[in-house]
Short mmCIF file of C-alpha atoms and ligand atoms in Angstrom, two decimals:
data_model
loop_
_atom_site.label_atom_id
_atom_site.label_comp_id
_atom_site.label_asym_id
_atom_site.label_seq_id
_atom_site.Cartn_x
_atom_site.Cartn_y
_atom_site.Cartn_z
CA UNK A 23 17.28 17.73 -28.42
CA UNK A 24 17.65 14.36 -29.58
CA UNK A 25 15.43 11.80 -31.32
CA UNK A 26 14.85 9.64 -27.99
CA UNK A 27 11.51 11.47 -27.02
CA UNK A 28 9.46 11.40 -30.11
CA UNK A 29 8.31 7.74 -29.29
CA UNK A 30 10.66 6.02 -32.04
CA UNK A 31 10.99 2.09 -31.96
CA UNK A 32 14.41 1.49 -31.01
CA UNK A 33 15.34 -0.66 -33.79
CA UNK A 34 14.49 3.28 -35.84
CA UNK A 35 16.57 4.78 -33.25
CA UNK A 36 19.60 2.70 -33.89
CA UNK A 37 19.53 3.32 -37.83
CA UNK A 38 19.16 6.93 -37.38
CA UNK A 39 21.93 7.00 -35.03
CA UNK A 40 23.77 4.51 -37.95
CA UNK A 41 22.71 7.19 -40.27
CA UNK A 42 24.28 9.49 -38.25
CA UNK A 43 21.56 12.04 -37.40
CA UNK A 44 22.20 13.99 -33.65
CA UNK A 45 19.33 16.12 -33.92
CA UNK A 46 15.22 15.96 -35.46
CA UNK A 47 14.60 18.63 -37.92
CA UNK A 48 11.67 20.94 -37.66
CA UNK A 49 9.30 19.53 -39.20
CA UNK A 50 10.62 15.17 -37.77
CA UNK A 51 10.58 17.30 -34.00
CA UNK A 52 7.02 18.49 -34.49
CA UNK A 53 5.33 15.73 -37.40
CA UNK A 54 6.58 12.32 -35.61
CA UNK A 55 4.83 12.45 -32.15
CA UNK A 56 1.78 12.89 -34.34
CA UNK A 57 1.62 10.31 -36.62
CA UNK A 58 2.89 7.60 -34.19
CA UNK A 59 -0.60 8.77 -32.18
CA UNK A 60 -2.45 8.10 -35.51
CA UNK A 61 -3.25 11.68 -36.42
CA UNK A 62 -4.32 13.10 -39.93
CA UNK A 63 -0.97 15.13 -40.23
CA UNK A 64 -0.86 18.66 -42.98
CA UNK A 65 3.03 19.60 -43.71
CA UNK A 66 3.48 22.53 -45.27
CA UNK A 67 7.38 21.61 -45.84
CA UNK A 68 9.67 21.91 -49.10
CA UNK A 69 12.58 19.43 -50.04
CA UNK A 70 15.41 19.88 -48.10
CA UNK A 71 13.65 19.96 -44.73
CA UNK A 72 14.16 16.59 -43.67
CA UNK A 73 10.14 16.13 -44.66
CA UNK A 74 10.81 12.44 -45.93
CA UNK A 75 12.09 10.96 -42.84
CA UNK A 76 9.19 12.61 -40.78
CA UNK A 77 7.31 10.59 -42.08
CA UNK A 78 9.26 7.20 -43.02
CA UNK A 79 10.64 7.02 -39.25
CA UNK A 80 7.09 6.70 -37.54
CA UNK A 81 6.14 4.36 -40.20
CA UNK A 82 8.78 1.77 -39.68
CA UNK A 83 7.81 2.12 -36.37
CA UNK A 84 4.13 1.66 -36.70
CA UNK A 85 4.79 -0.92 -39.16
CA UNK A 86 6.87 -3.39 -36.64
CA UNK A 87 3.47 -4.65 -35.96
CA UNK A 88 1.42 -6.95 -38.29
CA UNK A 89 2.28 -8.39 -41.50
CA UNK A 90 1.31 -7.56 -44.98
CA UNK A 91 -1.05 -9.83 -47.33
CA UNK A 92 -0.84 -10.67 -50.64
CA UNK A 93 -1.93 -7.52 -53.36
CA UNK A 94 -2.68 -5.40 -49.98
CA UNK A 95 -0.13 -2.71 -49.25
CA UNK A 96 -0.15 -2.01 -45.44
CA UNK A 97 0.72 1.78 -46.44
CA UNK A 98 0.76 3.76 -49.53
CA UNK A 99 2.72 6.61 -50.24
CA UNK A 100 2.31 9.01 -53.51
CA UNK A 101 4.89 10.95 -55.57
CA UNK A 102 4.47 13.17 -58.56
CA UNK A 103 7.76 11.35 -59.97
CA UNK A 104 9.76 8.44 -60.27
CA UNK A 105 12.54 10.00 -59.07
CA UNK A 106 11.36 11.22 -56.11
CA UNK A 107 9.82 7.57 -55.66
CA UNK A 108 13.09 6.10 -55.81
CA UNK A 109 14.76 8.50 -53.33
CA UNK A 110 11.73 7.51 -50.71
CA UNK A 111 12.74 3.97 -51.59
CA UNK A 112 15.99 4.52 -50.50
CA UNK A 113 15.13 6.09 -46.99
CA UNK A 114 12.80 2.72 -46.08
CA UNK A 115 16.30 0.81 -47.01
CA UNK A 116 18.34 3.43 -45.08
CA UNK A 117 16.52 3.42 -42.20
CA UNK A 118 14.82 0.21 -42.03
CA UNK A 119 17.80 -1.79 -42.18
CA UNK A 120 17.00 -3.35 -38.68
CA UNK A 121 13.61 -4.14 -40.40
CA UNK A 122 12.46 -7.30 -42.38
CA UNK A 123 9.85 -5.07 -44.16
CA UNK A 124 8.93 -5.07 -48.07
CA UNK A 125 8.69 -2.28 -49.93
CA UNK A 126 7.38 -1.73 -53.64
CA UNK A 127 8.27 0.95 -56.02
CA UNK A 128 5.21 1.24 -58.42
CA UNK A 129 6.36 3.81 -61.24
CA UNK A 130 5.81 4.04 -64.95
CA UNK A 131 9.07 3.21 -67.21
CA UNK A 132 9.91 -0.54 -65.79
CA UNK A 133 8.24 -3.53 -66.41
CA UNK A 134 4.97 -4.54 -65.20
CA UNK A 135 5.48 -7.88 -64.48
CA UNK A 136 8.53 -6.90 -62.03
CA UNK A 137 6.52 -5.02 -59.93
CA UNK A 138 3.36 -7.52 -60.06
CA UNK A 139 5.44 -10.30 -58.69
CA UNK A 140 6.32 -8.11 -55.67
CA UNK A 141 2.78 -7.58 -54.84
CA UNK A 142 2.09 -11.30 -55.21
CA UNK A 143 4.67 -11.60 -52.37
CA UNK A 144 2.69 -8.91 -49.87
CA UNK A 145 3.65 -5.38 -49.30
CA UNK A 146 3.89 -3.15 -46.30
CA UNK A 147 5.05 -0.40 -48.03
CA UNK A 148 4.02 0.63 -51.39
CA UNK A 149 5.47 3.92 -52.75
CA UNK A 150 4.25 5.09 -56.58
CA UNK A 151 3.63 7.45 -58.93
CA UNK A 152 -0.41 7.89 -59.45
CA UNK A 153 -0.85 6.58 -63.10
CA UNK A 154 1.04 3.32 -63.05
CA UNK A 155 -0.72 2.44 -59.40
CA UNK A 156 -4.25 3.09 -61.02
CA UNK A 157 -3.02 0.37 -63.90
CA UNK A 158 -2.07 -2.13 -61.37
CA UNK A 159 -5.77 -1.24 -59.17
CA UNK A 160 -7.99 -1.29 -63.06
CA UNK A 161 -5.88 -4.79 -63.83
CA UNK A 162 -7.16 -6.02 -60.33
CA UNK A 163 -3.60 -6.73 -59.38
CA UNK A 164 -3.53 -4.32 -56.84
CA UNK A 165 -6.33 -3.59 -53.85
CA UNK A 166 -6.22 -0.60 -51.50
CA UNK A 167 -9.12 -1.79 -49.40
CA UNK A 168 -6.35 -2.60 -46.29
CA UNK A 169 -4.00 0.82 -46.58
CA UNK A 170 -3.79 1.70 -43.00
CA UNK A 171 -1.99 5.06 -43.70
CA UNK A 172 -1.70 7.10 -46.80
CA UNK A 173 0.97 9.68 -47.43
CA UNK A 174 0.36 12.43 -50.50
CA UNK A 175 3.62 13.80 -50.97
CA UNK A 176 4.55 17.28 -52.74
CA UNK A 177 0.85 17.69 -53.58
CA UNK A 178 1.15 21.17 -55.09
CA UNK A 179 3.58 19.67 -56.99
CA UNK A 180 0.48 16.95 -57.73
CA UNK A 181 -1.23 19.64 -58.96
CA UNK A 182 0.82 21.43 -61.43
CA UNK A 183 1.46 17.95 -62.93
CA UNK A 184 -2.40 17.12 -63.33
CA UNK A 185 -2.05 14.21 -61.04
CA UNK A 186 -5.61 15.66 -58.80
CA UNK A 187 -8.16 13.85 -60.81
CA UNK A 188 -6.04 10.67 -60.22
CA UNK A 189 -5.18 11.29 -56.18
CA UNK A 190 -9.08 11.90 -56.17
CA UNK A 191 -9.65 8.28 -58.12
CA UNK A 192 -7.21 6.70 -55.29
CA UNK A 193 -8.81 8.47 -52.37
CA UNK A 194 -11.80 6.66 -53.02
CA UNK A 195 -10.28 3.30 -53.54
CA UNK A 196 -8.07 3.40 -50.01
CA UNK A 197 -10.54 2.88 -46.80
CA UNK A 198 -12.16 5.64 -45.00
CA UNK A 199 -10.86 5.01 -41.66
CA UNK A 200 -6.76 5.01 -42.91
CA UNK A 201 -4.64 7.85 -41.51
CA UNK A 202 -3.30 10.37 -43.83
CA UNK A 203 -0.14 12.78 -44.33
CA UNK A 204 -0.29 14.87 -46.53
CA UNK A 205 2.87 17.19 -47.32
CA UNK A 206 2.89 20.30 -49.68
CA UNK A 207 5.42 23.25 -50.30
CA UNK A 208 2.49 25.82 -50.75
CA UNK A 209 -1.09 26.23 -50.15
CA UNK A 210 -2.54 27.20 -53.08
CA UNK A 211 -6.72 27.24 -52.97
CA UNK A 212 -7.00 24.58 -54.82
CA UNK A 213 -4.33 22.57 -52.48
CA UNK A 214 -6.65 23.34 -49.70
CA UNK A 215 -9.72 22.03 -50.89
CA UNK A 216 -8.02 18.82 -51.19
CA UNK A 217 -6.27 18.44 -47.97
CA UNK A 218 -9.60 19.66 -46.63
CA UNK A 219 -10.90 16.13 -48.62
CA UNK A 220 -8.31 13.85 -47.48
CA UNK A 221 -7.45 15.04 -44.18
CA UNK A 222 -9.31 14.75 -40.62
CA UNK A 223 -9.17 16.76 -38.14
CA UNK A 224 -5.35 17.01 -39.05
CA UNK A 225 -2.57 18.70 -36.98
CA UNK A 226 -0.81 21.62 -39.27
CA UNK A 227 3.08 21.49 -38.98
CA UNK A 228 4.28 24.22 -41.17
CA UNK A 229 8.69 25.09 -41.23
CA UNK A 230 10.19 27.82 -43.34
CA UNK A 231 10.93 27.28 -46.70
CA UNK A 232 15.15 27.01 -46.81
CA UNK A 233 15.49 29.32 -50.07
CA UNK A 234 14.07 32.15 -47.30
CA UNK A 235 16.35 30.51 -44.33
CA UNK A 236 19.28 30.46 -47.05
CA UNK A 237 21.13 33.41 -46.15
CA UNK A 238 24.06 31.86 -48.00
CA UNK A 239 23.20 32.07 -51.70
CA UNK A 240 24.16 34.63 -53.37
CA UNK A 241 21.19 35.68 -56.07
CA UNK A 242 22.34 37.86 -59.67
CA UNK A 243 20.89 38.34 -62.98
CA UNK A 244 22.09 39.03 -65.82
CA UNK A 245 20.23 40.28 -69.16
CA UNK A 246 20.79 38.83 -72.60
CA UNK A 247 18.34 39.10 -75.81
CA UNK A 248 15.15 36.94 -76.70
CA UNK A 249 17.06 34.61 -79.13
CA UNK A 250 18.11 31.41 -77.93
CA UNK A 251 21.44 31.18 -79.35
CA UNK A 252 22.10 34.53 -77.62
CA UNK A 253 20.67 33.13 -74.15
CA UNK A 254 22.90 30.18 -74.93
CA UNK A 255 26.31 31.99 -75.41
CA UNK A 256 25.60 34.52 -72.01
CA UNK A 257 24.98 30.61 -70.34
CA UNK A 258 28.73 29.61 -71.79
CA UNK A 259 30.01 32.53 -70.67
CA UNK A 260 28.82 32.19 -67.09
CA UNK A 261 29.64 28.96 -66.76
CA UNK A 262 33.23 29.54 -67.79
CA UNK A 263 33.50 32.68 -65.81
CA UNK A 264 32.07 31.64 -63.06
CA UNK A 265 33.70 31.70 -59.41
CA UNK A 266 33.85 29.01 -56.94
CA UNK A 267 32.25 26.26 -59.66
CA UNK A 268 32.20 22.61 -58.58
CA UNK A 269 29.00 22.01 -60.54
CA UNK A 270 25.81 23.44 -61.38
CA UNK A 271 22.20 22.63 -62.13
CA UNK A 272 20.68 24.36 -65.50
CA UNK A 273 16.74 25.13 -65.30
CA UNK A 274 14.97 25.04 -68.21
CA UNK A 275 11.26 25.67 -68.63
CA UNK A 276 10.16 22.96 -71.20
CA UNK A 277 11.81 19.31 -71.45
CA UNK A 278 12.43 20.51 -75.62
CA UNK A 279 14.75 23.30 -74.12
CA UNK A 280 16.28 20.78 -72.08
CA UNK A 281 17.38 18.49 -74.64
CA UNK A 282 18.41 21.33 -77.26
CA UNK A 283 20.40 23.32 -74.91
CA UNK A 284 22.10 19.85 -73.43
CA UNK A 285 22.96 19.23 -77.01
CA UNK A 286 24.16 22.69 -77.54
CA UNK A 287 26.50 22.32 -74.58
CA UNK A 288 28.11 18.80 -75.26
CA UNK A 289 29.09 20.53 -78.69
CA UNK A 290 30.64 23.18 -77.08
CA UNK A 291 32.45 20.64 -75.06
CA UNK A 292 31.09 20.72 -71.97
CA UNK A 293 30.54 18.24 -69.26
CA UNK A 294 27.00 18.39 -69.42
CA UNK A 295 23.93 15.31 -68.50
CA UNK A 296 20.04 16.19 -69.17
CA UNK A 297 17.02 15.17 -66.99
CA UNK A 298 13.51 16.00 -68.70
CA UNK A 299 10.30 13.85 -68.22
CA UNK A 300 10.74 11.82 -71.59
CA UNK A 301 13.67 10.30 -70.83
CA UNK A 302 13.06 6.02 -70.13
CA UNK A 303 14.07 5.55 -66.31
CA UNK A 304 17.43 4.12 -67.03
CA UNK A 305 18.61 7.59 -69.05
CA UNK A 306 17.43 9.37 -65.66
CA UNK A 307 18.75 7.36 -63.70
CA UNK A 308 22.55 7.39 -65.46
CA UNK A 309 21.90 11.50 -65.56
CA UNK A 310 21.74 12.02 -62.24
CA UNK A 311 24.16 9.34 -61.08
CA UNK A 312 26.53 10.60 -63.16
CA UNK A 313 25.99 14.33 -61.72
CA UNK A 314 26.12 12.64 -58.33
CA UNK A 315 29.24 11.03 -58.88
CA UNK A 316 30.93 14.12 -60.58
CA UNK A 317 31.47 12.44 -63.77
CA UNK A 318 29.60 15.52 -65.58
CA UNK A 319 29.51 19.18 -63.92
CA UNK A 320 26.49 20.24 -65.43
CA UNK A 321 22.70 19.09 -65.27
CA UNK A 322 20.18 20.62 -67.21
CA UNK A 323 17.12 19.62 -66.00
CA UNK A 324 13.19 20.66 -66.01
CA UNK A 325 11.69 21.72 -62.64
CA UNK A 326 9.14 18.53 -63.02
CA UNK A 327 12.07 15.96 -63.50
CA UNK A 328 14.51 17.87 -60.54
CA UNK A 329 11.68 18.63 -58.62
CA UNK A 330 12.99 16.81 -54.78
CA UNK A 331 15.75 15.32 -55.70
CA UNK A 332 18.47 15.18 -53.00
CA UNK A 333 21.40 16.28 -54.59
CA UNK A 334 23.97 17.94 -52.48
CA UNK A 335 26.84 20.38 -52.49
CA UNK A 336 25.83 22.21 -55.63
CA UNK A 337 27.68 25.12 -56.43
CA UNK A 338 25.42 26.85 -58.80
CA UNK A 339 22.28 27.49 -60.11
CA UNK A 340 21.58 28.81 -63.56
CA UNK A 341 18.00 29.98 -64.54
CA UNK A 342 18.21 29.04 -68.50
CA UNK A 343 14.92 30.13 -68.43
CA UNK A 344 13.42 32.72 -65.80
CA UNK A 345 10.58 30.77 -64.35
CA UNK A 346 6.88 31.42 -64.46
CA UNK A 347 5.77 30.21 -61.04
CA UNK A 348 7.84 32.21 -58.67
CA UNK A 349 7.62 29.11 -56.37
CA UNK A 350 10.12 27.48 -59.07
CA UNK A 351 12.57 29.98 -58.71
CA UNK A 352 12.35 29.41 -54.44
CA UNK A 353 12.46 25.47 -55.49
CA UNK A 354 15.49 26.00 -57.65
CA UNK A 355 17.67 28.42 -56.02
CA UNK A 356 17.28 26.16 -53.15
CA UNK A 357 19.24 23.69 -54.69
CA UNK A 358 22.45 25.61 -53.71
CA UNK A 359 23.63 27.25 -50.07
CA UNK A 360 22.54 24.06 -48.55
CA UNK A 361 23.86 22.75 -45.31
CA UNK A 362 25.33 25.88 -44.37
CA UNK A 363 27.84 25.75 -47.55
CA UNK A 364 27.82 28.91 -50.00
CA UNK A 365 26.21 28.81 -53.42
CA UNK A 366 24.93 31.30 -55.92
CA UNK A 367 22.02 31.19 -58.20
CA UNK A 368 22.18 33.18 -61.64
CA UNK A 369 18.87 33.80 -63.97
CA UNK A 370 19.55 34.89 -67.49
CA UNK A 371 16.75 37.38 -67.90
CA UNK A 372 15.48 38.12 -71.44
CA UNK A 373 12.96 40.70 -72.46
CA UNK A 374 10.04 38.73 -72.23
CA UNK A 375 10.93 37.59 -68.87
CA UNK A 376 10.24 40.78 -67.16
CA UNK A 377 7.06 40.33 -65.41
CA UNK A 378 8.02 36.56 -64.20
CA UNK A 379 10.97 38.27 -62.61
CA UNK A 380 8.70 41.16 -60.97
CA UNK A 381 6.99 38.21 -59.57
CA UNK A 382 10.11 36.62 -58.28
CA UNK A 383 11.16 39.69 -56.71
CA UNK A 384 8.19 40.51 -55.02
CA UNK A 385 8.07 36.83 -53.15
CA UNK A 386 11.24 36.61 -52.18
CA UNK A 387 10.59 40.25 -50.88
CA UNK A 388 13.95 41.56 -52.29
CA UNK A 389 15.25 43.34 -55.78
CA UNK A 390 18.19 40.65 -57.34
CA UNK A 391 20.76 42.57 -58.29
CA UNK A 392 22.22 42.50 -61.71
CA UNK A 393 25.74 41.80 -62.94
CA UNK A 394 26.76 43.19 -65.65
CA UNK A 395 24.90 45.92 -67.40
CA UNK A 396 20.81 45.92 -65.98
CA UNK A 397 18.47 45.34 -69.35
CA UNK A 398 17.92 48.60 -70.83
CA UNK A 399 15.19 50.20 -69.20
CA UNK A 400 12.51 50.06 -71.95
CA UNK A 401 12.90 46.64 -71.88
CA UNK A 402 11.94 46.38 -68.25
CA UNK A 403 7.99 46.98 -69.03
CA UNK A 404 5.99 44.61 -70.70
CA UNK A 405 4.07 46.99 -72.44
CA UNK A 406 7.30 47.99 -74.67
CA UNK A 407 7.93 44.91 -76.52
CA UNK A 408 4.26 44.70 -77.51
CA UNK A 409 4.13 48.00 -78.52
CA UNK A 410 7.19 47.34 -80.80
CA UNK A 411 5.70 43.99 -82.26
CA UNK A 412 3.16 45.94 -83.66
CA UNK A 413 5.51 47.67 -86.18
CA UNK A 414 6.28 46.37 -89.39
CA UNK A 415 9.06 43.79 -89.70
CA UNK A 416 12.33 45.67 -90.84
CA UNK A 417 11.19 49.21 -89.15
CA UNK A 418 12.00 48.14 -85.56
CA UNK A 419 14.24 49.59 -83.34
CA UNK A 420 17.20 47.55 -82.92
CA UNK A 421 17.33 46.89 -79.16
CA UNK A 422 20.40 47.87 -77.16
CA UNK A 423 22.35 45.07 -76.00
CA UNK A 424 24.20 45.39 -73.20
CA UNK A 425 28.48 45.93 -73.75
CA UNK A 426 29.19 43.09 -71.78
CA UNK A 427 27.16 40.58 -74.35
CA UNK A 428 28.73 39.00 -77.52
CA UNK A 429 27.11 39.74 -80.30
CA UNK A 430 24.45 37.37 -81.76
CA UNK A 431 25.54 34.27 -83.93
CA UNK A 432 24.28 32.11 -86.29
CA UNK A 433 23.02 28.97 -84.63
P1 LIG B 30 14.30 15.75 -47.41
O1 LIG B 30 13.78 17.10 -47.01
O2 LIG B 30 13.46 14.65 -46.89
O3 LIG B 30 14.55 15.66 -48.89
O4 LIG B 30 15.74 15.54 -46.68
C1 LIG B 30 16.84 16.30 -47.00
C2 LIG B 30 18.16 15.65 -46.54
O5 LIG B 30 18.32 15.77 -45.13
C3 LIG B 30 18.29 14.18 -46.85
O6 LIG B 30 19.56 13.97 -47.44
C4 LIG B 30 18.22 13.48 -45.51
O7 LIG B 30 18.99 12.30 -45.52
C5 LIG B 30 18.77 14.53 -44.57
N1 LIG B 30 18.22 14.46 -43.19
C6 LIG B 30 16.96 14.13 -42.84
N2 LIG B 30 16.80 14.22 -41.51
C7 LIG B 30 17.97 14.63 -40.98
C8 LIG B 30 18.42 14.93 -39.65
N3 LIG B 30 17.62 14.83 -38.61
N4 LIG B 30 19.70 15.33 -39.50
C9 LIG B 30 20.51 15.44 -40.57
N5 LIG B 30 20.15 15.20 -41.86
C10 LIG B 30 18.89 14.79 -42.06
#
């Protein structure tokens, strides 16, 4: 099937065949014929699915006609980060290169004045990050009052963020009567209630999620101890023992992990660049360009600052931290094995991290298996530890580390 009957304009079709894209994904085959008829659309897709250009394509097209004014974006689209902002940015250029549209990146980090002089200049596409497009709206810079279409991207993603209150603010400053799309990797309750808000009388397109499509990752875990330096040498280890490595992306649960154990690394000389949400744009940026590029091998990166970003070929994973959404772990793993190409995703699982990994297990309906020595078994109920905190500093058991493990070192 190609992309000739979804009701493209052909000045989309030729960049997409300049692009060199055959064939609609999923979720372009079944979202686009929708939104060019002007229906509410609800996408339960993830990153990875081709979700951005389902709903950039119709856009250009619908866009062809009319012309924006000044301070009043035509369309709006919302992401949870400025990375993900940029990347949408760079689909409008990609594919609306036979266009003679503007588009406006509105995200927090670069200067105001750069962004207010685009508006000045009229908009028809206007793609930001919720906080720094409410400053522009309470500076009266900015007015909503003609977005024809809204798109809410990665709401869940909204959500864990604490972006809602501020997608609810905008919602009542964009006009009643605008279409809306409204993409999300899962449905939690509180997801719903919100699409049931925005959305009317929308059609549902939901595709897979590719970590469950992904027959080609190969998942392990390995136990270490509770310290850090310990979780940090097993890391080392794996990275230097590790098969098939081209380059890898590090999770971490908290941005102050990110930035110790990306210190931690560069000492121990490797080729390592961090992404964590207090980095200025410019530091992001250079992170993940150089990770592009291949200048450094290793990214150690938050799920909040890597959530979306289109990164390909990577050859590993590494859980630094075993995650405590088990959505994270789909969204991370999923960073390898894509395209078809082989990848494998490791999780360094310490005590604590028991129950997160039950969850894990029981969504991605399958047991991980473990390399190395399992944890010891007392370790793999959460009641144990407690019950051992409870004794007297100095009287504990020492816990059995597996053979396999260095032994603990001074940090
Ligand atoms: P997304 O899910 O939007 O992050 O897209 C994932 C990747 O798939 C991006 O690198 C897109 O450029 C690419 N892509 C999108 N649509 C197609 C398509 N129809 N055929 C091949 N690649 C595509």
């Amino acid at each position: 099937m190609s992309f000739s009957h979804l009701g493209l304009s052909d000045k989309v079709l030729g960049a997409i065949d300049a692009a060199g894209y055959k064939t609609p994904t999923p979720i372009q085959d079944q979202a686009i014929p929708h939104v060019l008829q002007r229906r509410d659309v609800l996408g339960i897709a993830q990153t990875g699915t081709g979700k951005t250009a389902a709903f950039v394509l119709p856009m250009l097209t619908m866009l062809e006609k009319g012309r924006a004014r000044a301070r009043m974006p035509r369309t709006l689209i919302l992401e949870p980060t400025r990375e993900l902002a940029a990347q949408v940015e760079e689909q409008f250029i990609k594919y609306g290169k036979n266009h003679k549209l503007n588009v406006a990146l509105i995200i927090g980090g670069v200067s105001f004045g750069d962004q207010d002089a685009k508006l000045v200049r009229g908009v028809d596409v206007l793609i930001a990050t919720p906080g720094r497009l409410l400053d522009h709206s309470e500076r009266g810079r900015l007015l909503l009052s003609g977005v024809e279409l809204l798109v809410i991207d990665e709401a869940d993603r909204m959500l864990d963020m604490g972006f809602i209150p501020d997608i609810e603010r905008i919602g009542k400053l964009v006009p009643f009567t605008r279409q809306t799309l409204f993409f999300t990797a899962t449905m939690p309750p509180e997801i719903q209630r919100i699409a049931d808000n925005f959305l009317h009388n929308p059609v549902r397109v939901e595709v897979s999620k590719p970590a469950t499509a992904a027959t080609t990752i190969t998942q392990l875990k390995v136990a270490t101890g509770r310290d850090s330096h310990e979780k940090r040498d097993t890391l080392r280890r794996l990275i230097s023992s590790a098969e098939g490595f081209k380059n890898a992306i590090v999770f971490c649960n908290r941005k102050r992990e990110v930035a110790q154990l990306h210190r931690s690394l560069v000492q121990h000389k490797f080729n390592a660049a961090a992404l964590h949400g207090d980095l200025d744009q410019s530091a992001r940026t250079a992170a993940l360009e150089s990770f592009r590029n291949g200048d450094v091998s290793l990214l150690v990166a938050s799920d909040v600052a890597a959530r979306g970003l289109d990164i390909p070929a990577v050859s590993h994973i590494f859980n630094f931290d075993v995650p405590h959404h088990p959505d994270d772990y789909v969204h991370r793993i999923g960073r390898t094995g894509r395209a078809g190409l082989s990848g494998t995703a490791i999780t360094i699982v310490a005590p604590i991290d028991s129950k997160s990994m039950t969850a894990i297990e029981r969504l991605i309906g399958q047991t991980i298996p473990w390399m190395g020595e399992p944890a010891a078994p007392a370790e793999a109920h959460d009641s144990r530890p407690r019950e051992r905190e409870r004794h007297p500093r100095g009287q504990r058991q020492e816990r059995q580390r597996p053979a396999h493990q260095a032994a603990p070192r001074k940090q």
